[in-house]
Amino acid sequence: KTFEHIVTSTNGRLGMIALNRPKVLNAINRKMVSEILEAMEGFDRDNEIRVIVLSGNGRAFAAGADIDEMMDDSSIDLELLNQFTDWDRLAQIKKPIVGAVQGFALGGGFELALCCDLLFASNDAEFGFPEVNLGVMPGAGGTVRLTKLVGKTKAMEWLFTGKRVSAEEALHYGIINRIVAPELLEEETVKFANTIANQAPLSIRLMKESVLKAIDYSLYEGMQFERKNFSLLFSSNDQREGMNAFKEKRRPNFSGN
Ligand code: HXC
C-alpha cells in the first residue's frame, strides 16, 4: 500500500515505517498520524512481522506537529476533531516498536518517539518540547510520558525552557537506548530489531504489555497483571519448545504461538 506522508516496507520479520515529508522536516499532520496508525495496525496483525521500526529521514525524525495545519484551529475545532484517539491507538500496538531518531525530534515528533518502546539515535539527534515558544504545550502525551520517564525535575526544566536535549543527554536520562553514528543508524537499528525479532514473540508481546501496565499501575496491581501474563504463556507452543530445547541442549525454534 502506498501512503502520502510515510513510506512502508518489510525487511524479513521487520515492518518498516519511514516518515516522509522531508521539506518540512517531517512535520506531523493529522493525515500522517492516521497513516502511521494504519501501517502499524497492519504490521501488528501480520503474522510474518515481529517488530516495527519507525524512522525519519534527512535532518529530522520529526520537527513536531504541523504548525501550518493547526495554527488557525479553535478549541472547539480541536475538541470536535478528536485527533488524539489516533495517538491512543498507537499506544495499543502489541508488537515492539523500535524508533530510529536522526536530527530533530521536537514537540509531536518527540511525543511520537516516546510512543516507541526502544529508541536508537544518531549523535546529531536533538529532543525537545518547543511548544512553550509557540504559546501552547504538548498534547499527545509529552508532559505525561516525559515525566514518567525522567521525573518531574528534568521534565519541567525541559518543558518550561523548550531547550533541545542532545543525544548524549537523552542517553544519560534513559530516553534512548543507544547512540550510533548517523551513517550506521539504519543498519544498527535493524540489527537490534532483528535480535528482538528472533526472540519468542509471545514472551515479547506480553512483557511489553506488562511493562506498559507497570507505568500506570501500583506495584501490587502491576504484579497481579504480570502473573496473569506469566501463566498465559504456559498455554503456548513456544513455552514447550523453549523448555524442551533447554533440556535437549539445543537452540529453540520459536513459532510465535
Ligand atoms: C510546519 C515546519 C515545522 C513544523 C519545520 N517546518 N518544522 N512546518 N510545522 N513543526 C518547516 C519550516 O517552516 C521550513 O519550511 C522547513 O520546515 C525547514 O525548516 P527551517 O525552520 O527552515 O529549518 P531550520 O532553520 O534548520 O530550523 C529547524 C527547526 C525549526 C529548529 C526544527 O524548523 C523549528 O523550530 N520548527 C518548529 C519546531 C516546533 O515548534 N515544533 C513543535 C510544534 S507544536 P519553509 O517553507 O520555510 O522552507 C507540536 C504540538 C504537538 O508539536 C501536539 C500533539 C500532536
Short mmCIF file of N, CA and C and ligand atoms in Angstrom, two decimals, residues 23-25 27 59 63-68 70 83-84 87 104 106-109 111 130-131 134 136-140 164, ligand 1:
data_model
loop_
_atom_site.label_atom_id
_atom_site.label_comp_id
_atom_site.label_asym_id
_atom_site.label_seq_id
_atom_site.Cartn_x
_atom_site.Cartn_y
_atom_site.Cartn_z
N LYS A 23 10.66 18.05 3.25
CA LYS A 23 10.72 19.51 3.02
C LYS A 23 10.31 20.31 4.25
N VAL A 24 9.46 19.71 5.09
CA VAL A 24 9.04 20.39 6.32
C VAL A 24 9.54 19.62 7.55
N LEU A 25 10.70 19.00 7.38
CA LEU A 25 11.34 18.26 8.48
C LEU A 25 10.38 17.25 9.12
N ALA A 27 7.25 17.35 9.55
CA ALA A 27 6.17 17.90 10.39
C ALA A 27 4.97 16.96 10.28
N ARG A 59 17.18 15.60 7.82
CA ARG A 59 17.56 16.37 9.01
C ARG A 59 16.65 16.12 10.21
N ALA A 63 9.96 17.29 13.24
CA ALA A 63 10.11 18.58 13.94
C ALA A 63 8.81 19.04 14.57
N GLY A 64 7.92 18.10 14.86
CA GLY A 64 6.71 18.48 15.59
C GLY A 64 5.45 18.37 14.77
N ALA A 65 4.36 18.67 15.43
CA ALA A 65 3.08 18.72 14.73
C ALA A 65 3.17 19.83 13.67
N ASP A 66 2.39 19.68 12.61
CA ASP A 66 2.41 20.65 11.51
C ASP A 66 1.76 21.96 11.97
N ILE A 67 2.61 22.96 12.15
CA ILE A 67 2.13 24.25 12.69
C ILE A 67 1.14 24.90 11.71
N ASP A 68 1.43 24.77 10.41
CA ASP A 68 0.52 25.36 9.41
C ASP A 68 -0.89 24.80 9.54
N MET A 70 -2.38 23.54 12.21
CA MET A 70 -3.16 23.79 13.44
C MET A 70 -3.28 25.25 13.83
N GLN A 83 -8.59 14.34 17.51
CA GLN A 83 -7.45 13.73 16.80
C GLN A 83 -6.62 12.80 17.68
N PHE A 84 -6.71 12.98 18.99
CA PHE A 84 -5.79 12.22 19.84
C PHE A 84 -6.20 10.75 20.03
N TRP A 87 -3.63 8.73 18.50
CA TRP A 87 -2.45 8.56 19.36
C TRP A 87 -2.73 7.50 20.42
N PHE A 104 16.17 16.27 14.31
CA PHE A 104 15.19 16.82 15.25
C PHE A 104 14.10 15.81 15.64
N LEU A 106 11.16 16.90 17.86
CA LEU A 106 10.64 18.03 18.64
C LEU A 106 9.12 17.96 18.75
N GLY A 107 8.61 18.46 19.85
CA GLY A 107 7.16 18.54 20.01
C GLY A 107 6.50 17.20 19.74
N GLY A 108 5.54 17.20 18.81
CA GLY A 108 4.86 15.96 18.44
C GLY A 108 5.84 14.90 17.94
N GLY A 109 6.98 15.31 17.40
CA GLY A 109 8.00 14.36 16.96
C GLY A 109 8.63 13.65 18.15
N GLU A 111 7.05 13.36 20.99
CA GLU A 111 5.96 12.53 21.54
C GLU A 111 5.84 11.21 20.77
N PRO A 130 9.44 22.37 22.14
CA PRO A 130 9.47 23.82 21.92
C PRO A 130 8.09 24.48 21.97
N GLU A 131 7.07 23.72 22.37
CA GLU A 131 5.71 24.27 22.38
C GLU A 131 5.61 25.57 23.16
N LEU A 134 5.67 28.62 21.31
CA LEU A 134 4.51 28.87 20.44
C LEU A 134 3.28 29.26 21.26
N VAL A 136 1.85 27.32 23.38
CA VAL A 136 1.00 26.15 23.64
C VAL A 136 1.75 25.16 24.52
N MET A 137 1.39 23.92 24.46
CA MET A 137 2.04 22.88 25.26
C MET A 137 1.86 21.55 24.55
N PRO A 138 2.60 20.53 24.95
CA PRO A 138 2.41 19.22 24.32
C PRO A 138 0.98 18.71 24.54
N GLY A 139 0.47 17.97 23.54
CA GLY A 139 -0.91 17.48 23.65
C GLY A 139 -1.05 16.00 23.39
N ALA A 140 0.05 15.37 22.99
CA ALA A 140 -0.03 13.94 22.65
C ALA A 140 0.81 13.11 23.61
N ARG A 164 16.63 22.21 23.67
CA ARG A 164 16.84 20.95 22.96
C ARG A 164 17.90 20.14 23.68
C1 HXC B 1 5.34 23.05 9.97
C2 HXC B 1 7.63 23.08 9.84
C3 HXC B 1 7.72 22.58 11.15
C4 HXC B 1 6.52 22.31 11.86
C5 HXC B 1 9.71 22.86 10.39
N1 HXC B 1 8.88 23.24 9.40
N2 HXC B 1 9.03 22.47 11.45
N3 HXC B 1 6.44 23.31 9.27
N4 HXC B 1 5.36 22.56 11.21
N5 HXC B 1 6.52 21.80 13.08
C6 HXC B 1 9.26 23.76 8.08
C7 HXC B 1 9.75 25.18 8.14
O1 HXC B 1 8.69 26.09 8.17
C8 HXC B 1 10.53 25.27 6.86
O2 HXC B 1 9.63 25.43 5.78
C9 HXC B 1 11.13 23.87 6.71
O3 HXC B 1 10.34 23.03 7.57
C10 HXC B 1 12.56 23.80 7.17
O4 HXC B 1 12.64 24.34 8.49
P1 HXC B 1 13.58 25.58 8.89
O5 HXC B 1 12.94 26.26 10.05
O6 HXC B 1 13.91 26.42 7.69
O7 HXC B 1 14.91 24.82 9.33
P2 HXC B 1 15.95 25.26 10.46
O8 HXC B 1 16.22 26.74 10.36
O9 HXC B 1 17.10 24.33 10.33
O10 HXC B 1 15.22 25.02 11.85
C11 HXC B 1 14.82 23.71 12.23
C12 HXC B 1 13.86 23.78 13.42
C13 HXC B 1 12.68 24.73 13.10
C14 HXC B 1 14.62 24.28 14.66
C15 HXC B 1 13.37 22.34 13.71
O11 HXC B 1 12.13 24.32 11.85
C16 HXC B 1 11.61 24.73 14.11
O12 HXC B 1 11.75 25.35 15.16
N6 HXC B 1 10.49 24.08 13.79
C17 HXC B 1 9.30 24.09 14.64
C18 HXC B 1 9.52 23.16 15.83
C19 HXC B 1 8.30 23.19 16.73
O13 HXC B 1 7.94 24.25 17.27
N7 HXC B 1 7.70 22.05 16.94
C20 HXC B 1 6.56 21.92 17.85
C21 HXC B 1 5.31 22.10 17.11
S1 HXC B 1 3.94 22.09 18.19
P3 HXC B 1 9.89 26.55 4.64
O14 HXC B 1 8.64 26.51 3.84
O15 HXC B 1 10.15 27.83 5.36
O16 HXC B 1 11.09 26.01 3.93
C22 HXC B 1 3.66 20.47 18.49
C23 HXC B 1 2.47 20.16 19.34
C24 HXC B 1 2.18 18.69 19.36
O17 HXC B 1 4.35 19.62 18.05
C25 HXC B 1 0.74 18.44 19.68
C26 HXC B 1 0.36 17.00 19.57
C27 HXC B 1 0.33 16.44 18.19
#
